[in-house]
Structure formats: C-alpha cells, structure tokens
mmCIF file of C-alpha atoms in Angstrom:
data_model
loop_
_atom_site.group_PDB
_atom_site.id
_atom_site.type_symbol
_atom_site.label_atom_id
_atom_site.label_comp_id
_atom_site.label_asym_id
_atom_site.label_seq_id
_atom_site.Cartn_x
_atom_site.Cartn_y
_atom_site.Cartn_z
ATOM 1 C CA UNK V 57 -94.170 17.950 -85.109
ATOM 2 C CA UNK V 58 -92.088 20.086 -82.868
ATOM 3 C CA UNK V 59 -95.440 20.079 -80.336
ATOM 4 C CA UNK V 60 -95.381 16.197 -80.234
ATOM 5 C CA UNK V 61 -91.730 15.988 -79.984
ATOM 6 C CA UNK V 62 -91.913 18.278 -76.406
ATOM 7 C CA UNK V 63 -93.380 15.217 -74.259
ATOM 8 C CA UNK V 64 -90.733 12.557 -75.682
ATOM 9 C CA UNK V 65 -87.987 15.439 -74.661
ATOM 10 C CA UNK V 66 -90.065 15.951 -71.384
ATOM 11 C CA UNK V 67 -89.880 12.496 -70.706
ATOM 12 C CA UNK V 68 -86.652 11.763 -71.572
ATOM 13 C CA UNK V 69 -85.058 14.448 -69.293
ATOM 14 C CA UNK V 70 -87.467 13.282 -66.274
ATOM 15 C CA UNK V 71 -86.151 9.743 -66.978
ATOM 16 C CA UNK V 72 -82.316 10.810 -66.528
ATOM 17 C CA UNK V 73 -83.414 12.695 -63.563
ATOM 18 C CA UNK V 74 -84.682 9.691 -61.692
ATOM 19 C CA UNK V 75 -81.530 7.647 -62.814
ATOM 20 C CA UNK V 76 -79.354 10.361 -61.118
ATOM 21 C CA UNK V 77 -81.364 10.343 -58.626
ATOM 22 C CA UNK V 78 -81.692 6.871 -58.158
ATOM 23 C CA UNK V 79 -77.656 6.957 -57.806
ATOM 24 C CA UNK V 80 -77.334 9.846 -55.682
ATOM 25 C CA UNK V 81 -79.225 7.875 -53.218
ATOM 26 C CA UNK V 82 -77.752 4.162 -53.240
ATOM 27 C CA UNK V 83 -74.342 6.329 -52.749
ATOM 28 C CA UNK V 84 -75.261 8.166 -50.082
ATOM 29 C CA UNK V 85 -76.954 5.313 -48.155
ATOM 30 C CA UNK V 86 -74.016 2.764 -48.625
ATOM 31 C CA UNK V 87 -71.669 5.494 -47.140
ATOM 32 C CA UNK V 88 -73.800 5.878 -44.006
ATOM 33 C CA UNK V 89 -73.880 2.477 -43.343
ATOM 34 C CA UNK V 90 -70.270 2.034 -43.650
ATOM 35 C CA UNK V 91 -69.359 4.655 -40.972
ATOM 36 C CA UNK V 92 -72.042 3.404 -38.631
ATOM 37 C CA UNK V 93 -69.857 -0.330 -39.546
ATOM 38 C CA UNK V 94 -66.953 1.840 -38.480
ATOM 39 C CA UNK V 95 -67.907 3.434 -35.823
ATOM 40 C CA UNK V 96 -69.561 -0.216 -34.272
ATOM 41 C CA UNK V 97 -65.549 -1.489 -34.538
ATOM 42 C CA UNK V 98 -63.885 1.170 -32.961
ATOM 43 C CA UNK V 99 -66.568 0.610 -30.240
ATOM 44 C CA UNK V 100 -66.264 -2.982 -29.744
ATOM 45 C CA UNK V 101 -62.302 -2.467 -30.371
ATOM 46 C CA UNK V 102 -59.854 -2.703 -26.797
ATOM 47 C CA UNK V 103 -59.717 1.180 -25.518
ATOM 48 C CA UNK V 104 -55.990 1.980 -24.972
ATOM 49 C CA UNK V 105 -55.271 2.833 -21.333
ATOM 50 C CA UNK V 106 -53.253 5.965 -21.217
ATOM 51 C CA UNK V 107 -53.388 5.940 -17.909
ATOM 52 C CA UNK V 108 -51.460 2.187 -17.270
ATOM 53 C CA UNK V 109 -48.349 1.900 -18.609
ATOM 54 C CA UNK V 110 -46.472 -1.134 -19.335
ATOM 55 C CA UNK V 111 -44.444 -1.381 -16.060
ATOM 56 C CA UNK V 112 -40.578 -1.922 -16.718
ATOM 57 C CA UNK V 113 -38.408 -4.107 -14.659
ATOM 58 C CA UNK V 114 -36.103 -1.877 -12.469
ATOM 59 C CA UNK V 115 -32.492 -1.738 -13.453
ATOM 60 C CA UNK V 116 -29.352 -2.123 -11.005
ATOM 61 C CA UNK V 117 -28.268 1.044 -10.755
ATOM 62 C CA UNK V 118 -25.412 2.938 -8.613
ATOM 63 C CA UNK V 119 -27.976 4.267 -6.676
ATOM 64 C CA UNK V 120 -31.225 1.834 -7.138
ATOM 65 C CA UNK V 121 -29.868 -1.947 -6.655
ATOM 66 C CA UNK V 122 -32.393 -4.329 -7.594
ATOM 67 C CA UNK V 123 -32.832 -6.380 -4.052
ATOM 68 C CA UNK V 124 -32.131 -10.047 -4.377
ATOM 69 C CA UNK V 125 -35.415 -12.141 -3.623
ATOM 70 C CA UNK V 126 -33.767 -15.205 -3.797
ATOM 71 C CA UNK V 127 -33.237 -16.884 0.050
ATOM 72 C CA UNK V 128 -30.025 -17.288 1.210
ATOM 73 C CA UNK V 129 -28.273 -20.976 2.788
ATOM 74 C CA UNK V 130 -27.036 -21.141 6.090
ATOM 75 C CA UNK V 131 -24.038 -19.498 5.597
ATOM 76 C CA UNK V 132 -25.640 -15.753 4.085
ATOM 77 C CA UNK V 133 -24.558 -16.307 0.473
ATOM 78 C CA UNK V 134 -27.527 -16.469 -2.419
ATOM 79 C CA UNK V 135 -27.057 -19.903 -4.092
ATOM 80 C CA UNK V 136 -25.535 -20.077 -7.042
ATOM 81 C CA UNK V 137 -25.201 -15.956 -7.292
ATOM 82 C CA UNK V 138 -23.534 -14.628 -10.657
ATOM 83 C CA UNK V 139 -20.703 -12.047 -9.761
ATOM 84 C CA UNK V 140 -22.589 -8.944 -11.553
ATOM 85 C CA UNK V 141 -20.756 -6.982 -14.232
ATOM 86 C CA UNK V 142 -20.815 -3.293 -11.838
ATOM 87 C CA UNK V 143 -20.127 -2.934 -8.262
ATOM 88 C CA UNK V 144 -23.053 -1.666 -5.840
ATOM 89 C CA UNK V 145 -23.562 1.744 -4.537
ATOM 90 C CA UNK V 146 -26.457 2.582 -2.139
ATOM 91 C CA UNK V 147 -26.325 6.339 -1.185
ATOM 92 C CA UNK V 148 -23.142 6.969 -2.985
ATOM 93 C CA UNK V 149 -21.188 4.511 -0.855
ATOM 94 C CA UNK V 150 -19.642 1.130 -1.820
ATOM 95 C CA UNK V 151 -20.983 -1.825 -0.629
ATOM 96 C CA UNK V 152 -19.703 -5.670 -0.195
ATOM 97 C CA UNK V 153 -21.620 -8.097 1.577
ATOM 98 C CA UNK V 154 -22.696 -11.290 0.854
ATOM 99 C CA UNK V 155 -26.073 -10.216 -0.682
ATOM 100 C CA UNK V 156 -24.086 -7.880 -2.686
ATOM 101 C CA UNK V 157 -20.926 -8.796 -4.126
ATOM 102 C CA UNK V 158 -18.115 -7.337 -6.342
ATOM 103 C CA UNK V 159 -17.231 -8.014 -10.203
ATOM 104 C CA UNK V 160 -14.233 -10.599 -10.318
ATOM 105 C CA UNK V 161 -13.098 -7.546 -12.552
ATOM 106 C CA UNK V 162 -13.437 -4.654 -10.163
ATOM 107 C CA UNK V 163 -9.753 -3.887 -8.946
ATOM 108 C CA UNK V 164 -9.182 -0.025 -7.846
ATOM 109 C CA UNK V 165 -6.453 -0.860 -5.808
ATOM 110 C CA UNK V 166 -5.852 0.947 -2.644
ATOM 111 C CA UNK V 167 -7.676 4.069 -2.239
ATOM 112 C CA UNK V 168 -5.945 7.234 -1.685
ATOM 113 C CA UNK V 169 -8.148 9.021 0.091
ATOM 114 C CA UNK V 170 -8.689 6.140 2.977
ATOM 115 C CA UNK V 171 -5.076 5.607 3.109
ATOM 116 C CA UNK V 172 -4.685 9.215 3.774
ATOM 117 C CA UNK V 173 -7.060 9.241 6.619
ATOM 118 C CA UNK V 174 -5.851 6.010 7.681
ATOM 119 C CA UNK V 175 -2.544 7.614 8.700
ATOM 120 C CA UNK V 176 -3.842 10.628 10.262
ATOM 121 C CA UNK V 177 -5.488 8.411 12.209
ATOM 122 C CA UNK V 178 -2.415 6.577 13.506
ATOM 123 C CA UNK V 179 -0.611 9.398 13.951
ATOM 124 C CA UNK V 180 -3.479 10.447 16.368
ATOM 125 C CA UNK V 181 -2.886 7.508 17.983
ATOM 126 C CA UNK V 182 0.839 7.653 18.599
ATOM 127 C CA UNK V 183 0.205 10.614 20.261
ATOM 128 C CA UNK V 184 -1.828 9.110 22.972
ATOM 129 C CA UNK V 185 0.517 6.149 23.152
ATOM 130 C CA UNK V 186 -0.613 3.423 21.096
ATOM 131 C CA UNK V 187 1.681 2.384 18.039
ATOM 132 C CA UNK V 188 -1.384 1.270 15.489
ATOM 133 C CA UNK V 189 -0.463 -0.654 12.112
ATOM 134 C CA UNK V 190 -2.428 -1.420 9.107
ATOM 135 C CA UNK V 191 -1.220 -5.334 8.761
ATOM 136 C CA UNK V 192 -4.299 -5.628 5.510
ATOM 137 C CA UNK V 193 -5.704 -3.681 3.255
ATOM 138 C CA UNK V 194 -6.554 -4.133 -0.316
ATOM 139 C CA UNK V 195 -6.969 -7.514 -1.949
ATOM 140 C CA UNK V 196 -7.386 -8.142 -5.055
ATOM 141 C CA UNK V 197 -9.841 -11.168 -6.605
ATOM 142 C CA UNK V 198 -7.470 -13.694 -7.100
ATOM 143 C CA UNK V 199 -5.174 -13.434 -3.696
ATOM 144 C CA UNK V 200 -9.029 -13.290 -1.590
ATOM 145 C CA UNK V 201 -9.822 -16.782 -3.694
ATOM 146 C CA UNK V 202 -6.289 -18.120 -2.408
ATOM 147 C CA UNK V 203 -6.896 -16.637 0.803
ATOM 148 C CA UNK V 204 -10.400 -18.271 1.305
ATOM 149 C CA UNK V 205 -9.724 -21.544 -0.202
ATOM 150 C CA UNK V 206 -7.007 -22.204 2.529
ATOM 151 C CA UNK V 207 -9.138 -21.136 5.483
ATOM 152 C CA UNK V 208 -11.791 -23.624 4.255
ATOM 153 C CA UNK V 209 -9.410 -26.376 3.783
ATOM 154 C CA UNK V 210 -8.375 -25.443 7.446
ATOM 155 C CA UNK V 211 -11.428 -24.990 9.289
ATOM 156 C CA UNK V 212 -14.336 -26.191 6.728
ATOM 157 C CA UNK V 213 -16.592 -23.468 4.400
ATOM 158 C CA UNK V 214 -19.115 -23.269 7.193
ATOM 159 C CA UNK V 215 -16.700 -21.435 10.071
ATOM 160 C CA UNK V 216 -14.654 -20.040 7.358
ATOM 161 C CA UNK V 217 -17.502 -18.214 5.813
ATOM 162 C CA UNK V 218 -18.352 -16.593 9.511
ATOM 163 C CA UNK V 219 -14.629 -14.804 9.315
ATOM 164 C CA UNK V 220 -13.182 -14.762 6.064
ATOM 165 C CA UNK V 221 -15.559 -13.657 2.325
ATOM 166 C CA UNK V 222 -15.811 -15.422 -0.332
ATOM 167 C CA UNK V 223 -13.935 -14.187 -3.863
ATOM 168 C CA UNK V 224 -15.695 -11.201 -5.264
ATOM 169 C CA UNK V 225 -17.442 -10.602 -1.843
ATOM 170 C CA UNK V 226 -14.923 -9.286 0.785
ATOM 171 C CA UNK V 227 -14.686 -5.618 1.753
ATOM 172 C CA UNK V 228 -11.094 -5.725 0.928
ATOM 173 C CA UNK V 229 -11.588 -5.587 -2.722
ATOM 174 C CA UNK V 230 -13.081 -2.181 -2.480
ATOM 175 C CA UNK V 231 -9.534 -0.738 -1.486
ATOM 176 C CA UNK V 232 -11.242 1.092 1.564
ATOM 177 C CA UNK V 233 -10.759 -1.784 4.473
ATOM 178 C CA UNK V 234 -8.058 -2.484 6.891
ATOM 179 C CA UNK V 235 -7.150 -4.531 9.586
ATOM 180 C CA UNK V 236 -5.695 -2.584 12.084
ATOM 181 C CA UNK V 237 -3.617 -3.952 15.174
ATOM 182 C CA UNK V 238 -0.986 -2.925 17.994
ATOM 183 C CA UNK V 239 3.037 -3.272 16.538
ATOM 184 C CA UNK V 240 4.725 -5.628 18.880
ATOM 185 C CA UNK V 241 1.225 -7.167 19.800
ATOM 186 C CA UNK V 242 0.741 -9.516 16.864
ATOM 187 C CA UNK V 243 -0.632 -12.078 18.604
ATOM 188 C CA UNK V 244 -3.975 -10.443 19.400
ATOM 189 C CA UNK V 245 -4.215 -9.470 15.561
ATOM 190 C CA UNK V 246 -6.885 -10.904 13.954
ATOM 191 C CA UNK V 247 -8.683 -11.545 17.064
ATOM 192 C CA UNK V 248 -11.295 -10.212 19.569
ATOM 193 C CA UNK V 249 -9.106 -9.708 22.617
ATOM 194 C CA UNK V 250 -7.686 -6.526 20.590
ATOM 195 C CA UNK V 251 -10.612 -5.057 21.009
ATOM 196 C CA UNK V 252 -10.551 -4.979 24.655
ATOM 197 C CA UNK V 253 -6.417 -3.426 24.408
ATOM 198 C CA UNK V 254 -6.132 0.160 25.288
ATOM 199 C CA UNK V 255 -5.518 0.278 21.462
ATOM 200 C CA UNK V 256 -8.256 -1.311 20.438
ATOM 201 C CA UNK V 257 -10.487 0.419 22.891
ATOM 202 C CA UNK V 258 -8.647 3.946 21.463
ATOM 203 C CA UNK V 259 -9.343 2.816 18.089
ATOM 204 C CA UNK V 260 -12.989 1.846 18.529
ATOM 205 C CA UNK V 261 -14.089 5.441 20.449
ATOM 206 C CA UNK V 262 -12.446 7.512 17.747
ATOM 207 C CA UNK V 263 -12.533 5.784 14.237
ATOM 208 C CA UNK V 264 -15.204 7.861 12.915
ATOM 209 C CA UNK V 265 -13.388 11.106 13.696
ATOM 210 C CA UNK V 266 -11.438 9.463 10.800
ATOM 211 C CA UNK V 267 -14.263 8.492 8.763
ATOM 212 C CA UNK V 268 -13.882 4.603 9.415
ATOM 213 C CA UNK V 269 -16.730 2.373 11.173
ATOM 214 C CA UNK V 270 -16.101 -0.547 12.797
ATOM 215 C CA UNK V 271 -17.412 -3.031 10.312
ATOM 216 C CA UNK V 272 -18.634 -6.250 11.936
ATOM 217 C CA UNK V 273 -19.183 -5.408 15.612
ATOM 218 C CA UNK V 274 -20.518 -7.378 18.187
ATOM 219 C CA UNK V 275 -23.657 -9.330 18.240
ATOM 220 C CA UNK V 276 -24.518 -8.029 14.522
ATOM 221 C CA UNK V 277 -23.534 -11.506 12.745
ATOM 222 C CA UNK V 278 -27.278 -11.999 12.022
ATOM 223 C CA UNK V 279 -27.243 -8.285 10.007
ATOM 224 C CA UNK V 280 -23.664 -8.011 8.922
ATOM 225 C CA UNK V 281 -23.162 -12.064 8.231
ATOM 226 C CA UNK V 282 -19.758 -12.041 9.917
ATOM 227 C CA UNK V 283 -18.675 -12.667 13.703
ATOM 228 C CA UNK V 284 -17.679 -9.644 15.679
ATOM 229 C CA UNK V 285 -14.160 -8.371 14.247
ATOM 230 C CA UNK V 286 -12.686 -5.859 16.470
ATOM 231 C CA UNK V 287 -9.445 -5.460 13.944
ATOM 232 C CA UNK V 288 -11.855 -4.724 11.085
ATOM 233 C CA UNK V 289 -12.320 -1.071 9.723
ATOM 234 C CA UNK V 290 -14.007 0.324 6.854
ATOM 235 C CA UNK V 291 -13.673 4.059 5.517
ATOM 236 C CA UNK V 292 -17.048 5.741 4.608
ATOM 237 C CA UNK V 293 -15.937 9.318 5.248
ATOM 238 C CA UNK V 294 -16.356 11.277 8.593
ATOM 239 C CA UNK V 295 -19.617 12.778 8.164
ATOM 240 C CA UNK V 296 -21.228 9.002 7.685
ATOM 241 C CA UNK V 297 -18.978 7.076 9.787
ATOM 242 C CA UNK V 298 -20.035 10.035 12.837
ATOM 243 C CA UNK V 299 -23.716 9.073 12.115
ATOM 244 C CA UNK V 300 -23.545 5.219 12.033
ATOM 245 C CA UNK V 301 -21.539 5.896 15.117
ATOM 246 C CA UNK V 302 -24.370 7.708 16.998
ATOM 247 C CA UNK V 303 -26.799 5.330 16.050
ATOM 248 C CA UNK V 304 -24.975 2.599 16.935
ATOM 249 C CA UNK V 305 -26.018 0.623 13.344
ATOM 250 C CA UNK V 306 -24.481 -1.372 11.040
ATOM 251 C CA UNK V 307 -23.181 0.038 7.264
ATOM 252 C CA UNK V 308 -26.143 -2.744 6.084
ATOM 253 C CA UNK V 309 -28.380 -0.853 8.611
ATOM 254 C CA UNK V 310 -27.236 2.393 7.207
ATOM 255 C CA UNK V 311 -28.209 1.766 3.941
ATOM 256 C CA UNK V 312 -31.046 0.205 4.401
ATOM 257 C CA UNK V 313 -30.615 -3.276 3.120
ATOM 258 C CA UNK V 314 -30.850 -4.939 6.157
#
C-alpha cells in the first residue's frame, strides 16, 4: 500500500510545484511590463528645464525703475500716466521729470541739507558782490496743481507745460529745487536775461562747488522737456553736481534715462 501511495504523493507535490511556479512567473512578468509602461511615460513625459526659468517681470525699485515704453504726446508727458505709489531713485538720487513723476503723497518738505548748502552758497556770493535770494523752493502737491492750472488758463497747457510741471511732476516737490535770483532785480526773475547778470553768470560757474546743477539749461528742452531756465537749480551734492558739470550733461543724461 505504502509503495503505491509514493507516486500519488510524488505527483501531488510535483503538481503544487508547477502551480507555484506557474504564479511565480505571471508575477514576475506583469511587473516587468509595468516598469517598461513606466519608464515609456516618463520618456514621452515634458523634461523640466532647469536651466530656463520662468522669467519675472522687473519691479520698480529705488535703484531699478522699470522704463516706461509707452510714447509720450507732444508735450513729454505719458498719456494717461498713474502717479505711482514711491518716488524714483536712479543711482541714489531723486528724480522728477515728466517720464518719472512723484506720488501726490510724497511731501518731505524742504530739505535740510540743500537749504544748508543753499546758504553757503549765497554767502559765497555776497562776498563777491552779488546779493542772491532763493524767491522758490519747496512745493507741495496741491499749491503746484494751483500753480499750474493758472499758467494754463493764462498761456494754454501746451506753452505752460514747456515752463511750469504738471502736479506730482515738478522738481519742487522733492524739497531740493530753488529758484534763485538777484534782490532788487526782480524783474529778471523767472527769466533768461538773469542768466546773462553778473549774478547769474556767478551763479552758473560755481553752483556745483555747492552741489547744485543747473537744471534745464540751454538747448536741452528735447532731453530735459523744459525750455532753458537760467533761475532754476537743483541740489545733487558736490561730488555729482562737479561731474555733470564737467561733462556738460543733463541730470536725465546723468542717470541714464535719456
């Protein structure tokens, strides 16, 4: 019995054997072809470029102003330009022009330091003779709107944006312009004969020993956007105004935004 039981036993165990075989098998082929699937997808996926970033628009920052693009009209001004919410600073200096204007908000008031170089600089000029007088300086928002609005009733916006800035554009409202003239001479303030004065001619040779530049001199309209003021200073600080001085540039050339 036990001899004819050995080949049923024999059997039975070689029959298990295939089964787990049989198993082993399908499992190990159905994982192979799901990593060749896998590896086919990442394949055929889109390959991330490290190498290409996602390029960011540039921020307007006090020392990286985003350029306008837009054109501007026939009098300098963009069309339509929002006032910005932070004044412009290109090299560490303050700028105001009609490409880059002020906050309706900004108001620092005169500043200190310019006034104190401002009267140095007339006490200079006393001592040669010439009795110089600051007749402007700062200006806030509002008075430039008044200010402006009545020149262009006067004379029309086109001549009165050749002389006088718009609200939120003019120099003045950076605390560190003046308009400088002759006491007893106030007739030639506010115009270009002043400039050909003794005291004008004083003023002009030796502003940047000072630190002011002569803001909107002659025959720069096209750069600066204003007619040639001879009355018109602008403190930058002696070491810049010396070198716009030598070059004989504009603060726009300067700067490099013109």
């Amino acid at each position: 019995m036990k001899k004819k039981r050995l080949p049923l036993i024999l059997g039975a165990l070689i029959s298990v054997v295939l089964v787990v075989s049989i198993f082993v098998v399908y499992n190990y082929k159905n994982k192979q072809i799901s990593n060749a699937s896998d590896e086919q997808e990442q394949q055929t996926a889109e390959p991330i470029k490290k190498d290409s970033p996602v390029k960011e628009e540039p921020t307007k920052t006090a020392d990286n102003p985003v350029k306008p693009e837009q054109k501007v009209d026939e009098n300098g001004y963009i069309p339509n330009q929002t006032l910005p919410t932070e004044p412009t600073y290109i090299k560490g200096i303050l700028l105001a022009n009609k490409i880059y204007p002020l906050p309706s908000t900004f108001a620092p008031e005169e500043s200190p330091e310019a006034r104190q170089a401002l009267n140095k600089m007339i006490a200079a000029a006393k001592q040669q003779g010439f009795d110089l007088v600051a007749f402007s300086g700062y200006r806030s928002f509002e008075y430039q709107t008044t200010l402006y609005n009545n020149y262009v009733n006067r004379d029309g916006q086109a001549a009165a944006d050749r002389y006088s800035a718009r609200p939120g554009y003019s120099e003045h409202q950076t605390g560190l312009a003046f308009d400088i003239g002759e006491k007893g001479k106030d007739k030639l303030w506010l115009t270009e004969e002043f400039g050909e004065t003794p005291a004008g001619q004083w003023l002009f040779t030796h502003a940047q020993d000072y630190g002011f530049i002569l803001r909107f001199p002659k025959n720069k309209e096209d750069i600066t956007g204003y007619m040639y003021e001879s009355w018109h200073y602008r403190y930058v600080g002696v070491e810049i105004a010396k070198d716009i001085k030598k070059q004989n540039i504009t603060l726009e050339e300067y700067l490099g935004v013109k």
